């Protein structure tokens, strides 16, 4: 089956100058991907005649469907409409339905209409008018030599309505679309290249109908499996087969699938095992608690936390021994263990977690340089500690510590 | 003066499939805009040889500087390096410095290196190796016929470090750039349109050489003043003059300037007044503590925090009266005040802060719907409380609560 190729063109100086984040292109990508339409390129151009026409031409040379957002406002710097008329060499004429719609739009809202607004009802003669029920700039549909074009406003909710009501339902009537299935294997605690080494043989043996992508992010690596075919469940089974094949070699790093986050996965594990957790956060300063409590329902397994930023409170609130702090220091295996034990007791939790380290950029020593961080997880009859040697960047150290602590908890829940 | 034209090329199927939001292009746009470099196009292509080479060619035909992100991982689906070698027709050879750097990167972290990692030190012979101190994929700098190319990893913090340390400082040495001065006035606690009303007369009277932009973000509005000219100090003085003119009408909302964050501003105020702070976070779940401790040096004024997620611990640890919890509920002015008072005492702090509310999406009631949040700030001889009625979105509610609490603290430090 022929792959249907789409291109997205976003128009507007404000996008190039970084004054506005283009969330449209990302949303359109996701929607087309779900339908098995292959986005081959996203282009952003400014309010410039030459650049816009060039983008039109190169897109037409490559794509079956071209989706254009922006440049449809009533003001002079909005060039999309005149340039599409020029590109398709047809005149801009009054479109009765469009003029009525824009007039109605203002009447409904009791707002006065300017001559500029009225001009929004004038469209290239060669386009099909697509009503925009939530704004004043109409959608415009063009066809030429088997390529289809849709021009939409840049305002996200207007674009989304036109896509959802008109474009997305229309696509299957224009092209035979393949069936595409994506699955995501979420791993933590192993780097991209080590993971690649572990699964190289499996990767090399993947069938041509299944594509693998490594998507690394802070402390995580996602494996995305994309299957192509004609029958959804068939593809799903083929992908599941591959997941079952690879799982044994990476199982201990896999915390979840698809949209599941590490926090969500841990919430699930704690809920299923009816266990609770409490934290003593020093160098991570509340970030781990924030991640855990960002999940709705976390109150059923998160007892609470203490952030004893000053040593005095490590002693007074979670009862770290003064001797431990003076002899071993706050950044030590002994201290982090007593923190985890103390906070677990204070909050009567099943699991006690703790972090203590030199987040940086200052405060490092010869013996304990910036990025030296101790973490611990304690529970009924066990205690686990880990020493991390991280970066010079404070925020990065905080984030990586959080991933390490959450992963340590995950392993403790599974193994203890 | 000739306009310097830049293009940004983002590479990766995951960007086209909409599985990752490309935040890099937006950040790069902003940085180049600040320097007076004109971004004329952003292109996103997938992991496809033909598409990538086509993007290279059309960019070279238009731009003076081409910035490429992504496709540099050690795995098989990463094509940028081989394709740049192909495009510039030169071989990929071992780069001693790059191999040493990547080896050192792993040595430092006491992590084992794979053959794949070693290959990351092999680079196109025709590029200049640009060390990446925070990752394993090196930056690569190319020059041909007066066009400059920089290839960077897609991992945002690695790209930002290479841009900040190498690319941005290099640009003025390659091109004559206009003199542009930006100043940012940071405000909090007032909406964009109210702010606009307050300063309309001043805005209308701005000289043509100074442009104003409103940059709203969560709970904040930044006013960016951009001055154009030929002489830096001259422009700076002209902008300062305008700031002095507008300040009286907005002073109480202004917490800082330029890159200063609300957390930084509060850190400064606390340090200058030799005061300390402690927090009791319920609905904000540690996020406010995270913001405060994300600032290096916060240990000199941040005593610590308690996150008593269960009511039981609001009583046991920070001594909220059982009667208050049962009669008024956890989400009430009385409870949040007792939390702030209790945590201030526990941590012997000058200021005690607290938050308690219904973050959502569940847990709302008729009387206390989702988004109902109480915050408090207590200190020597004063106590301030505020009721927030926020959104249905959990994460948004947590973030907006944090801004409100930090702003309440700011006002208390200034006025008490």
PDB file of N, CA, C and O in Angstrom, chain A residues 15-16 18 26 29-30 39 41-44 51 192-194 197 200 211 224 285 289-290 293-294 299 302 304-305 307 310 313 316 347-348 394-395, chain B residues 13 15-16 18-19 26 29-30 39 41-44 75 106 112 114 116-117 285 289-290 293-294 299 302 304-305 307 310 313 316 347-348 394-395:
ATOM      1  N   UNK A  15       6.328  32.812  15.303  1.00  0.00           N
ATOM      2  CA  UNK A  15       6.812  31.451  15.553  1.00  0.00           C
ATOM      3  C   UNK A  15       8.335  31.381  15.373  1.00  0.00           C
ATOM      4  O   UNK A  15       9.035  30.697  16.106  1.00  0.00           O
ATOM      5  N   UNK A  16       8.824  32.125  14.381  1.00  0.00           N
ATOM      6  CA  UNK A  16      10.274  32.098  14.109  1.00  0.00           C
ATOM      7  C   UNK A  16      11.048  32.892  15.153  1.00  0.00           C
ATOM      8  O   UNK A  16      12.190  32.571  15.463  1.00  0.00           O
ATOM      9  N   UNK A  18      10.275  33.084  18.179  1.00  0.00           N
ATOM     10  CA  UNK A  18      10.178  32.442  19.494  1.00  0.00           C
ATOM     11  C   UNK A  18       9.231  33.142  20.442  1.00  0.00           C
ATOM     12  O   UNK A  18       9.309  32.940  21.644  1.00  0.00           O
ATOM     13  N   UNK A  26       2.580  19.881  16.574  1.00  0.00           N
ATOM     14  CA  UNK A  26       2.703  18.671  17.378  1.00  0.00           C
ATOM     15  C   UNK A  26       1.364  17.938  17.475  1.00  0.00           C
ATOM     16  O   UNK A  26       1.297  16.715  17.297  1.00  0.00           O
ATOM     17  N   UNK A  29       0.557  16.337  14.124  1.00  0.00           N
ATOM     18  CA  UNK A  29       1.399  15.142  13.962  1.00  0.00           C
ATOM     19  C   UNK A  29       0.789  13.944  14.663  1.00  0.00           C
ATOM     20  O   UNK A  29       0.667  12.862  14.082  1.00  0.00           O
ATOM     21  N   UNK A  30       0.393  14.142  15.914  1.00  0.00           N
ATOM     22  CA  UNK A  30      -0.153  13.030  16.687  1.00  0.00           C
ATOM     23  C   UNK A  30      -1.412  12.477  16.032  1.00  0.00           C
ATOM     24  O   UNK A  30      -1.573  11.266  15.885  1.00  0.00           O
ATOM     25  N   UNK A  39       3.708  11.855   8.474  1.00  0.00           N
ATOM     26  CA  UNK A  39       4.195  13.231   8.373  1.00  0.00           C
ATOM     27  C   UNK A  39       5.667  13.165   7.988  1.00  0.00           C
ATOM     28  O   UNK A  39       6.465  12.566   8.694  1.00  0.00           O
ATOM     29  N   UNK A  41       7.444  15.980   6.916  1.00  0.00           N
ATOM     30  CA  UNK A  41       8.147  17.229   7.193  1.00  0.00           C
ATOM     31  C   UNK A  41       7.231  18.230   7.866  1.00  0.00           C
ATOM     32  O   UNK A  41       6.035  18.270   7.610  1.00  0.00           O
ATOM     33  N   UNK A  42       7.828  19.011   8.777  1.00  0.00           N
ATOM     34  CA  UNK A  42       7.156  20.187   9.345  1.00  0.00           C
ATOM     35  C   UNK A  42       8.010  21.386   8.993  1.00  0.00           C
ATOM     36  O   UNK A  42       9.227  21.359   9.167  1.00  0.00           O
ATOM     37  N   UNK A  43       7.381  22.424   8.470  1.00  0.00           N
ATOM     38  CA  UNK A  43       8.115  23.629   8.107  1.00  0.00           C
ATOM     39  C   UNK A  43       7.460  24.838   8.760  1.00  0.00           C
ATOM     40  O   UNK A  43       6.237  24.935   8.803  1.00  0.00           O
ATOM     41  N   UNK A  44       8.285  25.715   9.309  1.00  0.00           N
ATOM     42  CA  UNK A  44       7.779  26.982   9.832  1.00  0.00           C
ATOM     43  C   UNK A  44       8.417  28.115   9.049  1.00  0.00           C
ATOM     44  O   UNK A  44       9.641  28.170   8.933  1.00  0.00           O
ATOM     45  N   UNK A  51       9.356  33.267   0.904  1.00  0.00           N
ATOM     46  CA  UNK A  51       9.553  32.073   1.736  1.00  0.00           C
ATOM     47  C   UNK A  51       8.306  31.199   1.749  1.00  0.00           C
ATOM     48  O   UNK A  51       8.380  29.968   1.676  1.00  0.00           O
ATOM     49  N   UNK A 192      21.171   4.387  26.935  1.00  0.00           N
ATOM     50  CA  UNK A 192      20.740   4.003  25.595  1.00  0.00           C
ATOM     51  C   UNK A 192      21.672   2.957  24.972  1.00  0.00           C
ATOM     52  O   UNK A 192      21.227   1.939  24.449  1.00  0.00           O
ATOM     53  N   UNK A 193      22.974   3.175  25.096  1.00  0.00           N
ATOM     54  CA  UNK A 193      23.899   2.274  24.386  1.00  0.00           C
ATOM     55  C   UNK A 193      23.995   0.905  25.052  1.00  0.00           C
ATOM     56  O   UNK A 193      24.148  -0.111  24.376  1.00  0.00           O
ATOM     57  N   UNK A 194      23.878   0.892  26.421  1.00  0.00           N
ATOM     58  CA  UNK A 194      23.876  -0.419  27.088  1.00  0.00           C
ATOM     59  C   UNK A 194      22.631  -1.199  26.688  1.00  0.00           C
ATOM     60  O   UNK A 194      22.681  -2.393  26.423  1.00  0.00           O
ATOM     61  N   UNK A 197      23.049  -2.606  23.341  1.00  0.00           N
ATOM     62  CA  UNK A 197      23.894  -3.806  23.368  1.00  0.00           C
ATOM     63  C   UNK A 197      23.093  -5.027  23.794  1.00  0.00           C
ATOM     64  O   UNK A 197      23.200  -6.100  23.194  1.00  0.00           O
ATOM     65  N   UNK A 200      20.660  -6.039  20.791  1.00  0.00           N
ATOM     66  CA  UNK A 200      21.098  -5.904  19.387  1.00  0.00           C
ATOM     67  C   UNK A 200      20.620  -7.074  18.524  1.00  0.00           C
ATOM     68  O   UNK A 200      20.051  -6.883  17.457  1.00  0.00           O
ATOM     69  N   UNK A 211       9.222  -1.281  13.164  1.00  0.00           N
ATOM     70  CA  UNK A 211      10.367  -0.376  13.323  1.00  0.00           C
ATOM     71  C   UNK A 211      10.630  -0.097  14.795  1.00  0.00           C
ATOM     72  O   UNK A 211       9.697   0.019  15.581  1.00  0.00           O
ATOM     73  N   UNK A 224      10.394   2.533  21.247  1.00  0.00           N
ATOM     74  CA  UNK A 224       9.129   2.617  20.524  1.00  0.00           C
ATOM     75  C   UNK A 224       9.101   1.605  19.395  1.00  0.00           C
ATOM     76  O   UNK A 224       9.958   1.601  18.522  1.00  0.00           O
ATOM     77  N   UNK A 285      15.323  18.236  47.747  1.00  0.00           N
ATOM     78  CA  UNK A 285      14.562  19.421  48.147  1.00  0.00           C
ATOM     79  C   UNK A 285      13.063  19.426  47.882  1.00  0.00           C
ATOM     80  O   UNK A 285      12.469  20.486  47.721  1.00  0.00           O
ATOM     81  N   UNK A 289       8.911  14.251  46.128  1.00  0.00           N
ATOM     82  CA  UNK A 289       7.540  14.312  46.653  1.00  0.00           C
ATOM     83  C   UNK A 289       6.606  14.945  45.623  1.00  0.00           C
ATOM     84  O   UNK A 289       5.473  14.499  45.425  1.00  0.00           O
ATOM     85  N   UNK A 290       7.114  15.982  44.952  1.00  0.00           N
ATOM     86  CA  UNK A 290       6.307  16.648  43.919  1.00  0.00           C
ATOM     87  C   UNK A 290       5.934  15.663  42.808  1.00  0.00           C
ATOM     88  O   UNK A 290       4.774  15.599  42.390  1.00  0.00           O
ATOM     89  N   UNK A 293       3.313  13.220  44.165  1.00  0.00           N
ATOM     90  CA  UNK A 293       1.998  13.821  44.408  1.00  0.00           C
ATOM     91  C   UNK A 293       1.405  14.470  43.154  1.00  0.00           C
ATOM     92  O   UNK A 293       0.278  14.958  43.202  1.00  0.00           O
ATOM     93  N   UNK A 294       2.153  14.482  42.064  1.00  0.00           N
ATOM     94  CA  UNK A 294       1.577  14.992  40.814  1.00  0.00           C
ATOM     95  C   UNK A 294       0.576  13.989  40.241  1.00  0.00           C
ATOM     96  O   UNK A 294      -0.192  14.318  39.346  1.00  0.00           O
ATOM     97  N   UNK A 299      -2.611  10.248  47.366  1.00  0.00           N
ATOM     98  CA  UNK A 299      -2.856  10.358  48.819  1.00  0.00           C
ATOM     99  C   UNK A 299      -3.156   8.991  49.436  1.00  0.00           C
ATOM    100  O   UNK A 299      -3.069   8.838  50.654  1.00  0.00           O
ATOM    101  N   UNK A 302       0.909   7.830  49.570  1.00  0.00           N
ATOM    102  CA  UNK A 302       1.952   8.772  49.989  1.00  0.00           C
ATOM    103  C   UNK A 302       1.593   9.335  51.359  1.00  0.00           C
ATOM    104  O   UNK A 302       0.627  10.085  51.489  1.00  0.00           O
ATOM    105  N   UNK A 304       3.665  11.153  53.386  1.00  0.00           N
ATOM    106  CA  UNK A 304       4.178  12.497  53.564  1.00  0.00           C
ATOM    107  C   UNK A 304       5.688  12.508  53.487  1.00  0.00           C
ATOM    108  O   UNK A 304       6.311  11.479  53.201  1.00  0.00           O
ATOM    109  N   UNK A 305       6.272  13.689  53.724  1.00  0.00           N
ATOM    110  CA  UNK A 305       7.718  13.832  53.606  1.00  0.00           C
ATOM    111  C   UNK A 305       8.225  14.921  54.535  1.00  0.00           C
ATOM    112  O   UNK A 305       7.470  15.781  54.984  1.00  0.00           O
ATOM    113  N   UNK A 307      11.596  17.635  54.620  1.00  0.00           N
ATOM    114  CA  UNK A 307      12.770  18.154  53.923  1.00  0.00           C
ATOM    115  C   UNK A 307      13.644  18.851  54.969  1.00  0.00           C
ATOM    116  O   UNK A 307      13.512  20.045  55.198  1.00  0.00           O
ATOM    117  N   UNK A 310      18.450  21.678  56.965  1.00  0.00           N
ATOM    118  CA  UNK A 310      19.536  21.926  57.920  1.00  0.00           C
ATOM    119  C   UNK A 310      19.752  20.664  58.753  1.00  0.00           C
ATOM    120  O   UNK A 310      18.797  20.020  59.166  1.00  0.00           O
ATOM    121  N   UNK A 313      17.757  19.680  61.854  1.00  0.00           N
ATOM    122  CA  UNK A 313      16.407  19.101  61.771  1.00  0.00           C
ATOM    123  C   UNK A 313      16.450  17.638  61.343  1.00  0.00           C
ATOM    124  O   UNK A 313      15.502  16.898  61.579  1.00  0.00           O
ATOM    125  N   UNK A 316      16.487  16.556  64.907  1.00  0.00           N
ATOM    126  CA  UNK A 316      15.308  16.824  65.740  1.00  0.00           C
ATOM    127  C   UNK A 316      14.039  16.158  65.216  1.00  0.00           C
ATOM    128  O   UNK A 316      13.219  15.675  65.986  1.00  0.00           O
ATOM    129  N   UNK A 347       6.350   8.615  59.780  1.00  0.00           N
ATOM    130  CA  UNK A 347       5.111   8.580  58.990  1.00  0.00           C
ATOM    131  C   UNK A 347       4.451   7.198  58.980  1.00  0.00           C
ATOM    132  O   UNK A 347       3.533   6.960  58.198  1.00  0.00           O
ATOM    133  N   UNK A 348       4.989   6.290  59.810  1.00  0.00           N
ATOM    134  CA  UNK A 348       4.414   4.926  59.895  1.00  0.00           C
ATOM    135  C   UNK A 348       4.195   4.338  58.503  1.00  0.00           C
ATOM    136  O   UNK A 348       3.119   3.828  58.184  1.00  0.00           O
ATOM    137  N   UNK A 394      23.072  21.710  38.982  1.00  0.00           N
ATOM    138  CA  UNK A 394      22.197  21.519  40.143  1.00  0.00           C
ATOM    139  C   UNK A 394      20.854  20.895  39.766  1.00  0.00           C
ATOM    140  O   UNK A 394      20.447  19.877  40.327  1.00  0.00           O
ATOM    141  N   UNK A 395      20.174  21.502  38.786  1.00  0.00           N
ATOM    142  CA  UNK A 395      18.839  21.023  38.429  1.00  0.00           C
ATOM    143  C   UNK A 395      18.892  19.597  37.889  1.00  0.00           C
ATOM    144  O   UNK A 395      18.067  18.746  38.233  1.00  0.00           O
TER     145      UNK A 395
ATOM    146  N   UNK B  13      12.275  10.941  13.759  1.00  0.00           N
ATOM    147  CA  UNK B  13      10.914  10.444  13.532  1.00  0.00           C
ATOM    148  C   UNK B  13       9.990  10.805  14.696  1.00  0.00           C
ATOM    149  O   UNK B  13       8.827  11.160  14.497  1.00  0.00           O
ATOM    150  N   UNK B  15       9.747  13.292  16.427  1.00  0.00           N
ATOM    151  CA  UNK B  15       9.191  14.647  16.336  1.00  0.00           C
ATOM    152  C   UNK B  15       8.046  14.694  15.330  1.00  0.00           C
ATOM    153  O   UNK B  15       7.047  15.376  15.525  1.00  0.00           O
ATOM    154  N   UNK B  16       8.195  13.939  14.232  1.00  0.00           N
ATOM    155  CA  UNK B  16       7.150  13.915  13.204  1.00  0.00           C
ATOM    156  C   UNK B  16       5.960  13.082  13.660  1.00  0.00           C
ATOM    157  O   UNK B  16       4.817  13.370  13.324  1.00  0.00           O
ATOM    158  N   UNK B  18       4.971  13.006  16.567  1.00  0.00           N
ATOM    159  CA  UNK B  18       4.327  13.718  17.663  1.00  0.00           C
ATOM    160  C   UNK B  18       4.506  13.052  19.008  1.00  0.00           C
ATOM    161  O   UNK B  18       3.735  13.268  19.923  1.00  0.00           O
ATOM    162  N   UNK B  19       5.563  12.242  19.120  1.00  0.00           N
ATOM    163  CA  UNK B  19       5.779  11.587  20.417  1.00  0.00           C
ATOM    164  C   UNK B  19       6.691  12.396  21.326  1.00  0.00           C
ATOM    165  O   UNK B  19       6.756  12.156  22.529  1.00  0.00           O
ATOM    166  N   UNK B  26      12.257  26.222  19.549  1.00  0.00           N
ATOM    167  CA  UNK B  26      11.705  27.445  20.137  1.00  0.00           C
ATOM    168  C   UNK B  26      12.767  28.178  20.955  1.00  0.00           C
ATOM    169  O   UNK B  26      12.933  29.388  20.834  1.00  0.00           O
ATOM    170  N   UNK B  29      15.286  29.760  18.611  1.00  0.00           N
ATOM    171  CA  UNK B  29      14.678  30.955  18.008  1.00  0.00           C
ATOM    172  C   UNK B  29      14.814  32.151  18.932  1.00  0.00           C
ATOM    173  O   UNK B  29      15.229  33.227  18.519  1.00  0.00           O
ATOM    174  N   UNK B  30      14.446  31.958  20.184  1.00  0.00           N
ATOM    175  CA  UNK B  30      14.481  33.066  21.144  1.00  0.00           C
ATOM    176  C   UNK B  30      15.895  33.604  21.299  1.00  0.00           C
ATOM    177  O   UNK B  30      16.126  34.807  21.250  1.00  0.00           O
ATOM    178  N   UNK B  39      15.753  34.225  12.196  1.00  0.00           N
ATOM    179  CA  UNK B  39      15.421  32.846  11.840  1.00  0.00           C
ATOM    180  C   UNK B  39      14.420  32.899  10.695  1.00  0.00           C
ATOM    181  O   UNK B  39      13.359  33.504  10.825  1.00  0.00           O
ATOM    182  N   UNK B  41      13.540  30.055   8.796  1.00  0.00           N
ATOM    183  CA  UNK B  41      12.810  28.812   8.625  1.00  0.00           C
ATOM    184  C   UNK B  41      13.191  27.801   9.691  1.00  0.00           C
ATOM    185  O   UNK B  41      14.325  27.753  10.132  1.00  0.00           O
ATOM    186  N   UNK B  42      12.166  27.030  10.118  1.00  0.00           N
ATOM    187  CA  UNK B  42      12.416  25.857  10.955  1.00  0.00           C
ATOM    188  C   UNK B  42      11.910  24.653  10.198  1.00  0.00           C
ATOM    189  O   UNK B  42      10.801  24.685   9.669  1.00  0.00           O
ATOM    190  N   UNK B  43      12.712  23.615  10.113  1.00  0.00           N
ATOM    191  CA  UNK B  43      12.303  22.409   9.411  1.00  0.00           C
ATOM    192  C   UNK B  43      12.473  21.205  10.326  1.00  0.00           C
ATOM    193  O   UNK B  43      13.459  21.107  11.049  1.00  0.00           O
ATOM    194  N   UNK B  44      11.484  20.335  10.320  1.00  0.00           N
ATOM    195  CA  UNK B  44      11.612  19.076  11.046  1.00  0.00           C
ATOM    196  C   UNK B  44      11.511  17.929  10.056  1.00  0.00           C
ATOM    197  O   UNK B  44      10.553  17.872   9.282  1.00  0.00           O
ATOM    198  N   UNK B  75      22.920   4.937  18.416  1.00  0.00           N
ATOM    199  CA  UNK B  75      22.204   3.785  17.868  1.00  0.00           C
ATOM    200  C   UNK B  75      21.990   3.883  16.355  1.00  0.00           C
ATOM    201  O   UNK B  75      22.203   4.933  15.757  1.00  0.00           O
ATOM    202  N   UNK B 106      32.805   8.684  30.637  1.00  0.00           N
ATOM    203  CA  UNK B 106      32.402   7.448  31.301  1.00  0.00           C
ATOM    204  C   UNK B 106      33.270   7.165  32.520  1.00  0.00           C
ATOM    205  O   UNK B 106      32.784   6.720  33.559  1.00  0.00           O
ATOM    206  N   UNK B 112      30.836   1.765  32.646  1.00  0.00           N
ATOM    207  CA  UNK B 112      31.523   0.999  31.608  1.00  0.00           C
ATOM    208  C   UNK B 112      31.124   1.536  30.235  1.00  0.00           C
ATOM    209  O   UNK B 112      30.028   2.021  30.040  1.00  0.00           O
ATOM    210  N   UNK B 114      30.730   1.143  26.004  1.00  0.00           N
ATOM    211  CA  UNK B 114      30.473   0.137  24.975  1.00  0.00           C
ATOM    212  C   UNK B 114      31.194   0.553  23.688  1.00  0.00           C
ATOM    213  O   UNK B 114      31.535   1.725  23.518  1.00  0.00           O
ATOM    214  N   UNK B 116      29.865   1.030  20.965  1.00  0.00           N
ATOM    215  CA  UNK B 116      29.022   2.077  20.362  1.00  0.00           C
ATOM    216  C   UNK B 116      29.430   3.451  20.870  1.00  0.00           C
ATOM    217  O   UNK B 116      29.544   4.403  20.113  1.00  0.00           O
ATOM    218  N   UNK B 117      29.676   3.543  22.191  1.00  0.00           N
ATOM    219  CA  UNK B 117      30.064   4.827  22.762  1.00  0.00           C
ATOM    220  C   UNK B 117      31.369   5.317  22.150  1.00  0.00           C
ATOM    221  O   UNK B 117      31.540   6.485  21.838  1.00  0.00           O
ATOM    222  N   UNK B 285       2.371  19.613  47.595  1.00  0.00           N
ATOM    223  CA  UNK B 285       3.110  18.359  47.612  1.00  0.00           C
ATOM    224  C   UNK B 285       4.627  18.424  47.450  1.00  0.00           C
ATOM    225  O   UNK B 285       5.234  17.470  46.962  1.00  0.00           O
ATOM    226  N   UNK B 289       8.834  23.857  47.826  1.00  0.00           N
ATOM    227  CA  UNK B 289      10.171  23.591  48.373  1.00  0.00           C
ATOM    228  C   UNK B 289      11.149  23.326  47.246  1.00  0.00           C
ATOM    229  O   UNK B 289      12.297  23.791  47.275  1.00  0.00           O
ATOM    230  N   UNK B 290      10.704  22.593  46.233  1.00  0.00           N
ATOM    231  CA  UNK B 290      11.561  22.304  45.086  1.00  0.00           C
ATOM    232  C   UNK B 290      11.997  23.603  44.400  1.00  0.00           C
ATOM    233  O   UNK B 290      13.177  23.782  44.093  1.00  0.00           O
ATOM    234  N   UNK B 293      14.521  25.409  46.666  1.00  0.00           N
ATOM    235  CA  UNK B 293      15.822  24.731  46.770  1.00  0.00           C
ATOM    236  C   UNK B 293      16.477  24.531  45.405  1.00  0.00           C
ATOM    237  O   UNK B 293      17.602  24.045  45.336  1.00  0.00           O
ATOM    238  N   UNK B 294      15.796  24.915  44.342  1.00  0.00           N
ATOM    239  CA  UNK B 294      16.450  24.839  43.029  1.00  0.00           C
ATOM    240  C   UNK B 294      17.475  25.967  42.887  1.00  0.00           C
ATOM    241  O   UNK B 294      18.301  25.955  41.978  1.00  0.00           O
ATOM    242  N   UNK B 299      20.256  27.014  51.022  1.00  0.00           N
ATOM    243  CA  UNK B 299      20.414  26.422  52.361  1.00  0.00           C
ATOM    244  C   UNK B 299      20.667  27.488  53.422  1.00  0.00           C
ATOM    245  O   UNK B 299      20.517  27.223  54.605  1.00  0.00           O
ATOM    246  N   UNK B 302      16.610  28.603  53.693  1.00  0.00           N
ATOM    247  CA  UNK B 302      15.547  27.593  53.708  1.00  0.00           C
ATOM    248  C   UNK B 302      15.833  26.600  54.826  1.00  0.00           C
ATOM    249  O   UNK B 302      16.794  25.836  54.755  1.00  0.00           O
ATOM    250  N   UNK B 304      13.660  24.231  55.994  1.00  0.00           N
ATOM    251  CA  UNK B 304      13.148  22.912  55.687  1.00  0.00           C
ATOM    252  C   UNK B 304      11.643  22.952  55.522  1.00  0.00           C
ATOM    253  O   UNK B 304      11.027  24.024  55.564  1.00  0.00           O
ATOM    254  N   UNK B 305      11.061  21.774  55.307  1.00  0.00           N
ATOM    255  CA  UNK B 305       9.626  21.694  55.070  1.00  0.00           C
ATOM    256  C   UNK B 305       9.073  20.360  55.533  1.00  0.00           C
ATOM    257  O   UNK B 305       9.817  19.390  55.701  1.00  0.00           O
ATOM    258  N   UNK B 307       5.717  17.819  54.470  1.00  0.00           N
ATOM    259  CA  UNK B 307       4.589  17.575  53.579  1.00  0.00           C
ATOM    260  C   UNK B 307       3.671  16.583  54.271  1.00  0.00           C
ATOM    261  O   UNK B 307       3.790  15.383  54.091  1.00  0.00           O
ATOM    262  N   UNK B 310      -1.190  13.264  54.892  1.00  0.00           N
ATOM    263  CA  UNK B 310      -2.334  12.727  55.634  1.00  0.00           C
ATOM    264  C   UNK B 310      -2.610  13.637  56.827  1.00  0.00           C
ATOM    265  O   UNK B 310      -1.678  14.071  57.505  1.00  0.00           O
ATOM    266  N   UNK B 313      -0.805  13.484  60.207  1.00  0.00           N
ATOM    267  CA  UNK B 313       0.539  14.036  60.401  1.00  0.00           C
ATOM    268  C   UNK B 313       0.515  15.560  60.479  1.00  0.00           C
ATOM    269  O   UNK B 313       1.436  16.155  61.023  1.00  0.00           O
ATOM    270  N   UNK B 316       0.245  15.380  64.211  1.00  0.00           N
ATOM    271  CA  UNK B 316       1.375  14.817  64.958  1.00  0.00           C
ATOM    272  C   UNK B 316       2.662  15.616  64.773  1.00  0.00           C
ATOM    273  O   UNK B 316       3.436  15.780  65.707  1.00  0.00           O
ATOM    274  N   UNK B 347      10.592  24.475  62.707  1.00  0.00           N
ATOM    275  CA  UNK B 347      11.877  24.751  62.045  1.00  0.00           C
ATOM    276  C   UNK B 347      12.517  26.060  62.527  1.00  0.00           C
ATOM    277  O   UNK B 347      13.482  26.526  61.945  1.00  0.00           O
ATOM    278  N   UNK B 348      11.923  26.652  63.608  1.00  0.00           N
ATOM    279  CA  UNK B 348      12.494  27.888  64.177  1.00  0.00           C
ATOM    280  C   UNK B 348      12.794  28.910  63.088  1.00  0.00           C
ATOM    281  O   UNK B 348      13.898  29.473  63.018  1.00  0.00           O
ATOM    282  N   UNK B 394      -4.890  19.469  37.758  1.00  0.00           N
ATOM    283  CA  UNK B 394      -4.077  19.231  38.951  1.00  0.00           C
ATOM    284  C   UNK B 394      -2.717  19.930  38.885  1.00  0.00           C
ATOM    285  O   UNK B 394      -2.342  20.678  39.777  1.00  0.00           O
ATOM    286  N   UNK B 395      -1.985  19.696  37.780  1.00  0.00           N
ATOM    287  CA  UNK B 395      -0.633  20.242  37.683  1.00  0.00           C
ATOM    288  C   UNK B 395      -0.665  21.772  37.658  1.00  0.00           C
ATOM    289  O   UNK B 395       0.132  22.439  38.322  1.00  0.00           O
TER     290      UNK B 395
END
